[in-house]
mmCIF file of C-alpha atoms and ligand atoms in Angstrom:
data_model
loop_
_atom_site.group_PDB
_atom_site.id
_atom_site.type_symbol
_atom_site.label_atom_id
_atom_site.label_comp_id
_atom_site.label_asym_id
_atom_site.label_seq_id
_atom_site.Cartn_x
_atom_site.Cartn_y
_atom_site.Cartn_z
ATOM 1 C CA MET A 17 135.175 89.846 118.263
ATOM 2 C CA SER A 18 135.616 86.079 118.309
ATOM 3 C CA ASN A 19 134.214 83.988 115.499
ATOM 4 C CA THR A 20 131.700 82.255 117.718
ATOM 5 C CA GLU A 21 130.196 85.456 119.032
ATOM 6 C CA PRO A 22 126.942 86.291 117.244
ATOM 7 C CA LEU A 23 126.747 89.533 115.305
ATOM 8 C CA LEU A 24 123.407 90.282 116.920
ATOM 9 C CA ASP A 25 122.235 88.838 120.225
ATOM 10 C CA VAL A 26 118.729 89.648 121.416
ATOM 11 C CA THR A 27 117.429 88.512 124.806
ATOM 12 C CA GLY A 28 114.006 89.103 126.312
ATOM 13 C CA LEU A 29 113.339 91.871 123.801
ATOM 14 C CA THR A 30 110.065 93.589 124.646
ATOM 15 C CA LYS A 31 108.079 96.514 123.285
ATOM 16 C CA HIS A 32 104.831 97.562 124.901
ATOM 17 C CA PHE A 33 103.079 100.606 123.453
ATOM 18 C CA PRO A 34 101.035 102.445 126.068
ATOM 19 C CA VAL A 35 97.301 102.720 125.473
ATOM 20 C CA LYS A 36 95.952 106.054 126.699
ATOM 21 C CA GLY A 37 92.416 106.565 127.869
ATOM 22 C CA GLY A 38 90.271 108.315 130.432
ATOM 23 C CA PHE A 39 88.784 111.780 130.731
ATOM 24 C CA PRO A 40 89.548 114.496 131.664
ATOM 25 C CA ILE A 41 93.009 113.205 132.544
ATOM 26 C CA ARG A 42 94.468 110.937 129.922
ATOM 27 C CA ARG A 43 96.464 108.213 131.535
ATOM 28 C CA THR A 44 97.891 104.877 130.554
ATOM 29 C CA VAL A 45 95.148 102.295 130.779
ATOM 30 C CA GLY A 46 96.850 99.363 129.110
ATOM 31 C CA ALA A 47 99.564 98.311 126.720
ATOM 32 C CA VAL A 48 99.847 96.897 123.240
ATOM 33 C CA GLN A 49 102.158 93.972 123.820
ATOM 34 C CA ALA A 50 103.605 94.213 120.319
ATOM 35 C CA VAL A 51 106.796 92.305 121.127
ATOM 36 C CA ASP A 52 106.982 90.286 124.303
ATOM 37 C CA GLY A 53 110.240 88.624 125.253
ATOM 38 C CA LEU A 54 112.124 87.581 122.133
ATOM 39 C CA ASP A 55 115.382 85.647 122.262
ATOM 40 C CA PHE A 56 117.386 85.084 119.099
ATOM 41 C CA GLN A 57 120.811 85.495 117.561
ATOM 42 C CA VAL A 58 122.066 86.323 114.106
ATOM 43 C CA ALA A 59 125.525 85.133 113.092
ATOM 44 C CA GLN A 60 127.827 87.133 110.845
ATOM 45 C CA GLY A 61 126.718 86.759 107.217
ATOM 46 C CA GLU A 62 123.677 84.691 108.160
ATOM 47 C CA SER A 63 120.099 85.270 107.028
ATOM 48 C CA LEU A 64 117.415 84.826 109.645
ATOM 49 C CA GLY A 65 113.848 84.800 108.359
ATOM 50 C CA LEU A 66 111.124 86.257 110.589
ATOM 51 C CA VAL A 67 107.625 85.211 109.597
ATOM 52 C CA GLY A 68 104.090 85.481 110.910
ATOM 53 C CA GLU A 69 100.716 86.982 110.153
ATOM 54 C CA SER A 70 100.126 90.699 110.021
ATOM 55 C CA GLY A 71 100.139 92.311 113.474
ATOM 56 C CA CYS A 72 102.334 89.722 115.195
ATOM 57 C CA GLY A 73 105.166 92.184 115.863
ATOM 58 C CA LYS A 74 107.601 91.672 112.984
ATOM 59 C CA SER A 75 108.037 95.320 112.014
ATOM 60 C CA THR A 76 108.305 96.358 115.645
ATOM 61 C CA THR A 77 111.091 93.800 116.078
ATOM 62 C CA GLY A 78 112.891 95.195 113.022
ATOM 63 C CA ARG A 79 112.569 98.733 114.323
ATOM 64 C CA LEU A 80 113.854 97.714 117.738
ATOM 65 C CA ILE A 81 116.936 96.029 116.273
ATOM 66 C CA THR A 82 117.726 99.059 114.138
ATOM 67 C CA ARG A 83 117.002 101.231 117.174
ATOM 68 C CA LEU A 84 114.310 103.238 115.444
ATOM 69 C CA LEU A 85 112.252 102.290 118.506
ATOM 70 C CA GLU A 86 113.274 102.247 122.138
ATOM 71 C CA PRO A 87 112.797 98.815 123.773
ATOM 72 C CA THR A 88 110.602 98.507 126.875
ATOM 73 C CA GLY A 89 112.668 95.576 128.122
ATOM 74 C CA GLY A 90 115.345 93.055 127.242
ATOM 75 C CA THR A 91 118.746 93.591 125.686
ATOM 76 C CA ILE A 92 120.200 94.001 122.212
ATOM 77 C CA SER A 93 123.891 93.285 121.760
ATOM 78 C CA TYR A 94 125.717 94.051 118.557
ATOM 79 C CA GLN A 95 129.184 92.533 118.207
ATOM 80 C CA GLY A 96 129.196 91.929 121.930
ATOM 81 C CA LYS A 97 128.312 95.518 122.754
ATOM 82 C CA ASP A 98 125.091 96.352 124.587
ATOM 83 C CA ILE A 99 123.225 98.872 122.434
ATOM 84 C CA THR A 100 119.792 98.456 124.054
ATOM 85 C CA HIS A 101 119.555 102.035 125.235
ATOM 86 C CA ALA A 102 122.538 103.558 123.471
ATOM 87 C CA SER A 103 122.135 107.250 122.726
ATOM 88 C CA ARG A 104 122.301 108.684 119.223
ATOM 89 C CA LYS A 105 125.874 109.666 119.862
ATOM 90 C CA GLN A 106 126.856 106.269 121.224
ATOM 91 C CA LEU A 107 125.165 104.623 118.255
ATOM 92 C CA ALA A 108 126.891 106.775 115.657
ATOM 93 C CA PRO A 109 129.825 104.420 114.999
ATOM 94 C CA ILE A 110 127.542 101.445 114.352
ATOM 95 C CA ARG A 111 124.608 103.258 112.734
ATOM 96 C CA SER A 112 126.142 102.692 109.338
ATOM 97 C CA GLU A 113 126.633 98.979 109.987
ATOM 98 C CA ILE A 114 122.935 98.237 110.568
ATOM 99 C CA GLN A 115 120.631 99.268 107.740
ATOM 100 C CA MET A 116 116.962 98.810 107.000
ATOM 101 C CA ILE A 117 115.083 98.152 103.773
ATOM 102 C CA PHE A 118 111.401 99.018 103.971
ATOM 103 C CA GLN A 119 108.320 97.375 102.549
ATOM 104 C CA ASP A 120 107.105 100.255 100.470
ATOM 105 C CA PRO A 121 109.615 101.478 97.900
ATOM 106 C CA TYR A 122 107.201 104.312 96.985
ATOM 107 C CA ALA A 123 106.997 105.791 100.450
ATOM 108 C CA SER A 124 110.590 105.263 101.500
ATOM 109 C CA LEU A 125 112.270 107.270 98.715
ATOM 110 C CA ASN A 126 112.114 111.056 98.685
ATOM 111 C CA PRO A 127 110.312 111.919 95.420
ATOM 112 C CA ARG A 128 112.088 115.278 95.130
ATOM 113 C CA GLN A 129 115.594 113.854 95.274
ATOM 114 C CA THR A 130 117.513 112.320 92.388
ATOM 115 C CA VAL A 131 118.537 108.710 92.736
ATOM 116 C CA GLY A 132 122.152 109.836 93.079
ATOM 117 C CA LYS A 133 121.220 112.110 95.971
ATOM 118 C CA ILE A 134 119.131 109.400 97.648
ATOM 119 C CA ILE A 135 121.929 106.854 97.482
ATOM 120 C CA SER A 136 124.722 109.248 98.460
ATOM 121 C CA GLY A 137 122.641 110.764 101.288
ATOM 122 C CA PRO A 138 123.788 108.243 103.917
ATOM 123 C CA MET A 139 127.414 108.814 102.865
ATOM 124 C CA GLU A 140 127.019 112.556 103.364
ATOM 125 C CA ILE A 141 125.329 112.204 106.732
ATOM 126 C CA ASN A 142 128.069 109.879 107.926
ATOM 127 C CA ASP A 143 130.899 111.920 106.373
ATOM 128 C CA ILE A 144 132.064 109.052 104.218
ATOM 129 C CA ASP A 145 134.185 109.899 101.180
ATOM 130 C CA PRO A 146 134.823 106.772 99.169
ATOM 131 C CA ALA A 147 137.938 106.575 97.018
ATOM 132 C CA GLY A 148 137.065 108.061 93.628
ATOM 133 C CA GLY A 149 134.264 110.173 95.057
ATOM 134 C CA ARG A 150 130.623 109.664 95.960
ATOM 135 C CA GLU A 151 129.306 109.852 92.414
ATOM 136 C CA LYS A 152 131.571 107.025 91.307
ATOM 137 C CA ARG A 153 130.389 104.978 94.280
ATOM 138 C CA VAL A 154 126.741 105.702 93.417
ATOM 139 C CA ARG A 155 127.340 104.410 89.886
ATOM 140 C CA GLU A 156 128.981 101.279 91.264
ATOM 141 C CA LEU A 157 126.062 100.697 93.596
ATOM 142 C CA LEU A 158 123.535 101.177 90.796
ATOM 143 C CA GLU A 159 125.427 98.571 88.820
ATOM 144 C CA ILE A 160 125.502 96.132 91.757
ATOM 145 C CA VAL A 161 121.716 96.315 92.125
ATOM 146 C CA GLY A 162 121.152 95.873 88.404
ATOM 147 C CA LEU A 163 120.259 99.439 87.414
ATOM 148 C CA ASN A 164 121.777 101.582 84.691
ATOM 149 C CA PRO A 165 124.633 103.574 86.311
ATOM 150 C CA GLU A 166 123.874 106.496 83.998
ATOM 151 C CA HIS A 167 120.467 106.954 85.602
ATOM 152 C CA PHE A 168 121.734 108.597 88.775
ATOM 153 C CA ASN A 169 120.168 111.908 87.764
ATOM 154 C CA ARG A 170 116.660 110.529 87.449
ATOM 155 C CA PHE A 171 113.867 110.771 90.005
ATOM 156 C CA PRO A 172 112.088 107.878 91.762
ATOM 157 C CA HIS A 173 108.878 108.283 89.729
ATOM 158 C CA GLU A 174 110.808 107.420 86.582
ATOM 159 C CA PHE A 175 111.369 103.891 87.896
ATOM 160 C CA SER A 176 109.087 100.880 88.290
ATOM 161 C CA GLY A 177 108.268 99.404 91.711
ATOM 162 C CA GLY A 178 110.916 96.724 91.404
ATOM 163 C CA GLN A 179 113.525 99.256 90.298
ATOM 164 C CA ARG A 180 112.637 101.532 93.205
ATOM 165 C CA GLN A 181 113.207 98.695 95.613
ATOM 166 C CA ARG A 182 116.611 98.195 93.939
ATOM 167 C CA ILE A 183 117.321 101.852 94.683
ATOM 168 C CA GLY A 184 116.393 101.144 98.319
ATOM 169 C CA VAL A 185 118.860 98.256 98.315
ATOM 170 C CA ALA A 186 121.594 100.466 96.822
ATOM 171 C CA ARG A 187 120.975 103.062 99.528
ATOM 172 C CA ALA A 188 121.221 100.389 102.233
ATOM 173 C CA LEU A 189 124.505 99.146 100.712
ATOM 174 C CA ALA A 190 126.058 102.607 100.494
ATOM 175 C CA LEU A 191 127.572 102.366 103.957
ATOM 176 C CA GLU A 192 128.804 98.780 103.611
ATOM 177 C CA PRO A 193 126.570 97.436 106.375
ATOM 178 C CA LYS A 194 127.164 94.212 108.271
ATOM 179 C CA LEU A 195 123.466 93.687 108.985
ATOM 180 C CA ILE A 196 120.387 94.562 106.941
ATOM 181 C CA VAL A 197 116.887 94.333 108.336
ATOM 182 C CA ALA A 198 114.585 93.907 105.339
ATOM 183 C CA ASP A 199 110.948 94.437 106.342
ATOM 184 C CA GLU A 200 108.747 92.650 103.794
ATOM 185 C CA PRO A 201 110.925 94.053 101.000
ATOM 186 C CA VAL A 202 108.913 92.440 98.204
ATOM 187 C CA SER A 203 105.356 92.382 99.593
ATOM 188 C CA ALA A 204 104.382 95.568 97.766
ATOM 189 C CA LEU A 205 105.744 94.357 94.436
ATOM 190 C CA ASP A 206 104.068 92.442 91.620
ATOM 191 C CA VAL A 207 104.440 88.719 92.117
ATOM 192 C CA SER A 208 106.257 88.536 88.789
ATOM 193 C CA ILE A 209 109.122 90.718 90.019
ATOM 194 C CA GLN A 210 109.280 89.562 93.644
ATOM 195 C CA ALA A 211 111.682 86.745 92.750
ATOM 196 C CA GLN A 212 114.058 89.140 90.980
ATOM 197 C CA VAL A 213 114.375 91.345 94.043
ATOM 198 C CA VAL A 214 114.749 88.335 96.356
ATOM 199 C CA ASN A 215 117.502 87.048 94.054
ATOM 200 C CA LEU A 216 119.240 90.397 94.222
ATOM 201 C CA LEU A 217 119.138 90.354 98.024
ATOM 202 C CA GLN A 218 120.441 86.799 98.014
ATOM 203 C CA LYS A 219 123.327 87.834 95.771
ATOM 204 C CA VAL A 220 124.102 90.723 98.106
ATOM 205 C CA GLN A 221 124.001 88.450 101.130
ATOM 206 C CA GLU A 222 126.255 85.818 99.608
ATOM 207 C CA GLU A 223 128.738 87.978 97.739
ATOM 208 C CA LEU A 224 129.092 90.758 100.268
ATOM 209 C CA GLY A 225 128.692 88.536 103.340
ATOM 210 C CA ILE A 226 126.009 90.755 104.851
ATOM 211 C CA ALA A 227 123.792 89.292 107.579
ATOM 212 C CA PHE A 228 120.039 89.677 107.096
ATOM 213 C CA VAL A 229 116.951 89.692 109.215
ATOM 214 C CA PHE A 230 114.427 89.043 106.474
ATOM 215 C CA ILE A 231 110.844 89.767 107.507
ATOM 216 C CA ALA A 232 108.006 88.159 105.555
ATOM 217 C CA HIS A 233 104.411 87.239 106.258
ATOM 218 C CA ASP A 234 104.624 83.791 104.742
ATOM 219 C CA LEU A 235 107.038 80.930 104.699
ATOM 220 C CA ALA A 236 107.250 80.679 100.916
ATOM 221 C CA ILE A 237 109.442 83.738 100.459
ATOM 222 C CA VAL A 238 112.039 83.067 103.150
ATOM 223 C CA ARG A 239 112.371 79.459 102.100
ATOM 224 C CA HIS A 240 115.153 80.018 99.584
ATOM 225 C CA PHE A 241 116.649 82.999 101.295
ATOM 226 C CA SER A 242 117.076 82.256 104.989
ATOM 227 C CA GLN A 243 119.292 79.622 106.574
ATOM 228 C CA ARG A 244 117.317 79.909 109.769
ATOM 229 C CA VAL A 245 113.695 80.841 110.329
ATOM 230 C CA ALA A 246 111.772 82.162 113.346
ATOM 231 C CA VAL A 247 107.973 81.996 113.384
ATOM 232 C CA MET A 248 106.228 84.729 115.382
ATOM 233 C CA TYR A 249 102.735 84.808 116.801
ATOM 234 C CA LEU A 250 101.299 87.678 118.850
ATOM 235 C CA GLY A 251 104.624 89.151 119.927
ATOM 236 C CA LYS A 252 106.382 85.866 120.660
ATOM 237 C CA ILE A 253 108.597 83.428 118.796
ATOM 238 C CA VAL A 254 106.710 80.125 118.724
ATOM 239 C CA GLU A 255 109.302 78.157 116.767
ATOM 240 C CA ILE A 256 112.835 78.741 115.505
ATOM 241 C CA ALA A 257 115.054 76.320 113.605
ATOM 242 C CA ASP A 258 117.399 75.758 110.711
ATOM 243 C CA ARG A 259 115.442 75.976 107.499
ATOM 244 C CA ASP A 260 115.447 72.243 106.749
ATOM 245 C CA ASP A 261 114.377 71.330 110.279
ATOM 246 C CA LEU A 262 111.562 73.871 110.251
ATOM 247 C CA TYR A 263 110.198 72.943 106.839
ATOM 248 C CA GLY A 264 110.804 69.227 107.251
ATOM 249 C CA ASN A 265 109.780 68.773 110.877
ATOM 250 C CA PRO A 266 107.478 71.595 112.004
ATOM 251 C CA ARG A 267 106.537 70.967 115.645
ATOM 252 C CA HIS A 268 104.301 73.950 116.416
ATOM 253 C CA PRO A 269 100.700 73.742 115.166
ATOM 254 C CA TYR A 270 100.936 77.337 113.935
ATOM 255 C CA THR A 271 104.070 76.607 111.890
ATOM 256 C CA ARG A 272 102.325 73.597 110.410
ATOM 257 C CA ALA A 273 99.302 75.662 109.466
ATOM 258 C CA LEU A 274 101.485 78.328 107.827
ATOM 259 C CA LEU A 275 103.440 75.653 105.971
ATOM 260 C CA SER A 276 100.298 74.017 104.670
ATOM 261 C CA ALA A 277 99.747 77.183 102.646
ATOM 262 C CA VAL A 278 103.133 76.890 100.910
ATOM 263 C CA PRO A 279 102.479 75.059 97.640
ATOM 264 C CA GLU A 280 105.922 73.530 97.219
ATOM 265 C CA ALA A 281 106.432 72.429 100.827
ATOM 266 C CA THR A 282 106.708 68.694 101.234
ATOM 267 C CA VAL A 283 106.332 67.929 104.884
ATOM 268 C CA ASP A 284 106.269 64.290 106.029
ATOM 269 C CA ASP A 285 102.590 63.403 106.146
ATOM 270 C CA THR A 286 101.094 66.873 105.965
ATOM 271 C CA PRO A 287 97.933 66.481 103.949
ATOM 272 C CA ARG A 288 97.750 68.180 100.601
ATOM 273 C CA GLU A 289 94.958 70.294 102.002
ATOM 274 C CA ARG A 290 95.547 73.633 103.556
ATOM 275 C CA ILE A 291 94.978 73.907 107.315
ATOM 276 C CA ARG A 292 92.483 76.703 107.861
ATOM 277 C CA LEU A 293 93.264 79.048 110.741
ATOM 278 C CA THR A 294 89.893 79.998 112.141
ATOM 279 C CA GLY A 295 89.302 83.458 113.594
ATOM 280 C CA ASP A 296 91.592 86.452 113.671
ATOM 281 C CA VAL A 297 94.780 87.068 115.572
ATOM 282 C CA PRO A 298 93.580 88.242 119.033
ATOM 283 C CA SER A 299 94.352 91.776 120.195
ATOM 284 C CA PRO A 300 97.861 92.229 121.603
ATOM 285 C CA ILE A 301 96.316 94.568 124.192
ATOM 286 C CA ASN A 302 94.692 91.638 125.898
ATOM 287 C CA PRO A 303 96.389 88.480 124.632
ATOM 288 C CA PRO A 304 95.073 85.049 125.645
ATOM 289 C CA SER A 305 96.459 83.625 128.895
ATOM 290 C CA GLY A 306 98.907 80.739 128.728
ATOM 291 C CA CYS A 307 99.684 79.908 125.116
ATOM 292 C CA ARG A 308 98.750 82.871 122.955
ATOM 293 C CA PHE A 309 97.841 80.608 120.059
ATOM 294 C CA ARG A 310 95.299 78.605 122.052
ATOM 295 C CA THR A 311 92.194 80.466 120.808
ATOM 296 C CA ARG A 312 92.956 79.222 117.302
ATOM 297 C CA CYS A 313 94.604 75.903 118.115
ATOM 298 C CA TRP A 314 92.736 72.646 117.508
ATOM 299 C CA LYS A 315 94.706 70.906 120.286
ATOM 300 C CA ALA A 316 94.297 73.420 123.113
ATOM 301 C CA THR A 317 93.683 72.009 126.603
ATOM 302 C CA GLU A 318 93.244 73.501 130.072
ATOM 303 C CA LYS A 319 97.027 73.466 130.496
ATOM 304 C CA CYS A 320 97.400 75.650 127.395
ATOM 305 C CA ALA A 321 95.142 78.260 129.032
ATOM 306 C CA THR A 322 97.074 78.398 132.277
ATOM 307 C CA GLU A 323 100.723 77.750 131.398
ATOM 308 C CA ALA A 324 102.683 79.637 128.768
ATOM 309 C CA PRO A 325 104.764 77.030 126.909
ATOM 310 C CA PRO A 326 108.488 77.881 127.017
ATOM 311 C CA LEU A 327 110.513 78.028 123.789
ATOM 312 C CA VAL A 328 112.678 74.923 124.197
ATOM 313 C CA GLN A 329 114.244 72.032 122.323
ATOM 314 C CA VAL A 330 111.331 69.635 122.706
ATOM 315 C CA GLU A 331 111.894 65.894 122.389
ATOM 316 C CA GLY A 332 112.540 64.950 118.804
ATOM 317 C CA ASN A 333 114.030 68.326 117.837
ATOM 318 C CA LYS A 334 117.586 68.703 116.598
ATOM 319 C CA PRO A 335 119.853 71.071 118.551
ATOM 320 C CA GLY A 336 118.943 74.663 117.767
ATOM 321 C CA HIS A 337 115.367 73.746 116.882
ATOM 322 C CA LEU A 338 113.165 75.294 119.569
ATOM 323 C CA THR A 339 109.393 75.023 119.889
ATOM 324 C CA ALA A 340 106.941 76.669 122.303
ATOM 325 C CA CYS A 341 104.129 74.125 122.604
ATOM 326 C CA HIS A 342 102.938 71.740 125.323
ATOM 327 C CA TYR A 343 101.916 69.147 122.735
ATOM 328 C CA PRO A 344 104.349 69.404 119.834
ATOM 329 C CA GLU A 345 103.250 67.949 116.516
ATOM 330 C CA THR A 346 104.682 64.638 115.406
ATOM 331 C CA GLY A 347 102.554 64.417 112.288
ATOM 332 C CA ASN A 348 99.611 66.389 111.106
ATOM 333 C CA SER A 349 96.953 66.490 113.803
ATOM 334 C CA ALA A 350 94.533 68.974 112.265
ATOM 335 C CA PRO A 351 90.990 67.574 112.198
ATOM 336 C CA ALA A 352 89.085 67.264 108.938
ATOM 337 C CA ASP A 353 86.916 70.315 109.612
ATOM 338 C CA ARG A 354 90.067 72.467 109.651
ATOM 339 C CA LEU A 355 91.215 71.325 106.243
ATOM 340 C CA ASP A 356 90.383 73.148 103.047
ATOM 341 C CA LYS A 357 89.173 70.783 100.435
ATOM 342 C CA THR A 358 91.044 72.464 97.597
ATOM 343 C CA PRO A 359 94.233 70.483 97.196
ATOM 344 C CA ARG A 360 97.349 72.609 97.446
ATOM 345 C CA ALA A 361 98.682 71.231 94.204
ATOM 346 C CA ALA A 362 95.817 72.846 92.331
ATOM 347 C CA ALA A 363 96.395 76.270 93.859
HETATM 348 N N1 ADP B 411 103.499 102.952 117.329
HETATM 349 C C1 ADP B 411 102.595 102.068 117.743
HETATM 350 N N2 ADP B 411 101.701 102.376 118.711
HETATM 351 C C2 ADP B 411 100.784 101.471 119.138
HETATM 352 N N3 ADP B 411 100.682 100.230 118.646
HETATM 353 C C3 ADP B 411 101.541 99.863 117.679
HETATM 354 C C4 ADP B 411 102.542 100.757 117.158
HETATM 355 N N4 ADP B 411 103.248 100.101 116.202
HETATM 356 C C5 ADP B 411 102.720 98.867 116.109
HETATM 357 N N5 ADP B 411 101.689 98.722 116.986
HETATM 358 C C6 ADP B 411 100.893 97.509 117.207
HETATM 359 O O1 ADP B 411 101.781 96.464 117.547
HETATM 360 C C7 ADP B 411 101.343 95.247 116.970
HETATM 361 C C8 ADP B 411 102.455 94.682 116.097
HETATM 362 O O2 ADP B 411 102.621 95.502 114.963
HETATM 363 P P1 ADP B 411 103.729 95.259 113.875
HETATM 364 O O3 ADP B 411 105.048 95.139 114.542
HETATM 365 O O4 ADP B 411 103.594 96.317 112.836
HETATM 366 O O5 ADP B 411 103.318 93.833 113.276
HETATM 367 P P2 ADP B 411 103.644 93.176 111.855
HETATM 368 O O6 ADP B 411 104.806 93.894 111.254
HETATM 369 O O7 ADP B 411 103.948 91.751 112.190
HETATM 370 O O8 ADP B 411 102.407 93.290 111.033
HETATM 371 C C9 ADP B 411 100.070 95.558 116.195
HETATM 372 O O9 ADP B 411 98.976 95.259 117.009
HETATM 373 C C10 ADP B 411 100.178 97.044 115.952
HETATM 374 O O10 ADP B 411 98.910 97.625 115.846
HETATM 375 S S1 SF4 B 412 100.569 74.942 123.740
HETATM 376 FE FE1 SF4 B 412 98.503 74.149 123.437
HETATM 377 S S2 SF4 B 412 97.357 75.826 122.471
HETATM 378 FE FE2 SF4 B 412 99.527 76.303 122.304
HETATM 379 S S3 SF4 B 412 100.102 75.550 120.301
HETATM 380 FE FE3 SF4 B 412 100.555 73.917 121.763
HETATM 381 S S4 SF4 B 412 98.719 72.642 121.809
HETATM 382 FE FE4 SF4 B 412 98.144 74.569 120.813
HETATM 383 MG MG1 MG B 413 104.977 94.794 109.384
#
């Protein structure tokens, strides 16, 4: 693998879940367009943040990359190898290199297994015998994630939420992965301990050189963690850029609205007020024509209803900064009736 080749290369990635209906014969009557044509790359050791409101297709994307789900269309290449439809057997050699950390540390750990068993499980399945034995490796891993190495005989219920997520991290690290997909790894945790777990993941990323796809529903959490950020809306990437370009020069109205909710964000002339997103995310079974964001966008025109804006480097963007909007923002354009009067600073 050459140095310029991305670790992960996703093109046109699509997942449509069939919707069944009809009586007496149940047949496919539609599709949930959960993920609809994503293009992105992840470099070795890089952290890509994936953000967007609930239901926009983030988890589905994570499950497609880790091949827990079968894509409907598009391609997934890992280290230059097409793994889009690879069989279990074909995937075996790289299974260990791509790991997933789940949102809910309570549900994702087997309550009847000791921590040692949980962490060594992936080693057993993959027939990996580390030098010094699996138990020694489990202790090392517990130490890396900031847990007491002597606690390998305890059960998940004996740990707090934050500690359980550390166990999940240790399990993901057991096979020395090159890529970790972390699906909202701190959303279920108390705000007070979210930062600790994010710091742990950051340490892991930097010291072990592991690439991350870090999924979050808001831009605050990925801010310090991801070098690059992709914003998703209704199954599509609407904007993707290096962190500083995205936070400093958001061009998509949706990105701007999400950023207005981040207390510490200082964006050119973004008002201190929060931009209110009216209405809910439309159903992915019947998404709006043209630009999918148009039903909630204050700038939508006839063109937005008929033409889907391509994800491109619009004028004024730095290379690598792509935006899918016919009328990219150059400053804040949200009208007064979209702004919440409570200043962000007071939040
Ligand atoms: N197995 C499934 N069958 C049908 N629809 C699904 C399935 N999984 C997810 N969806 C739908 O796909 C859309 C995207 O879901 P998801 O990827 O979980 O979004 P997010 O993680 O951003 O909240 C949602 O509308 C969800 O209801
Ligand atoms: S393309 Fe139109 S509707 Fe979509 S975000 Fe841009 S201005 Fe709004
Ligand atoms: Mg999700």
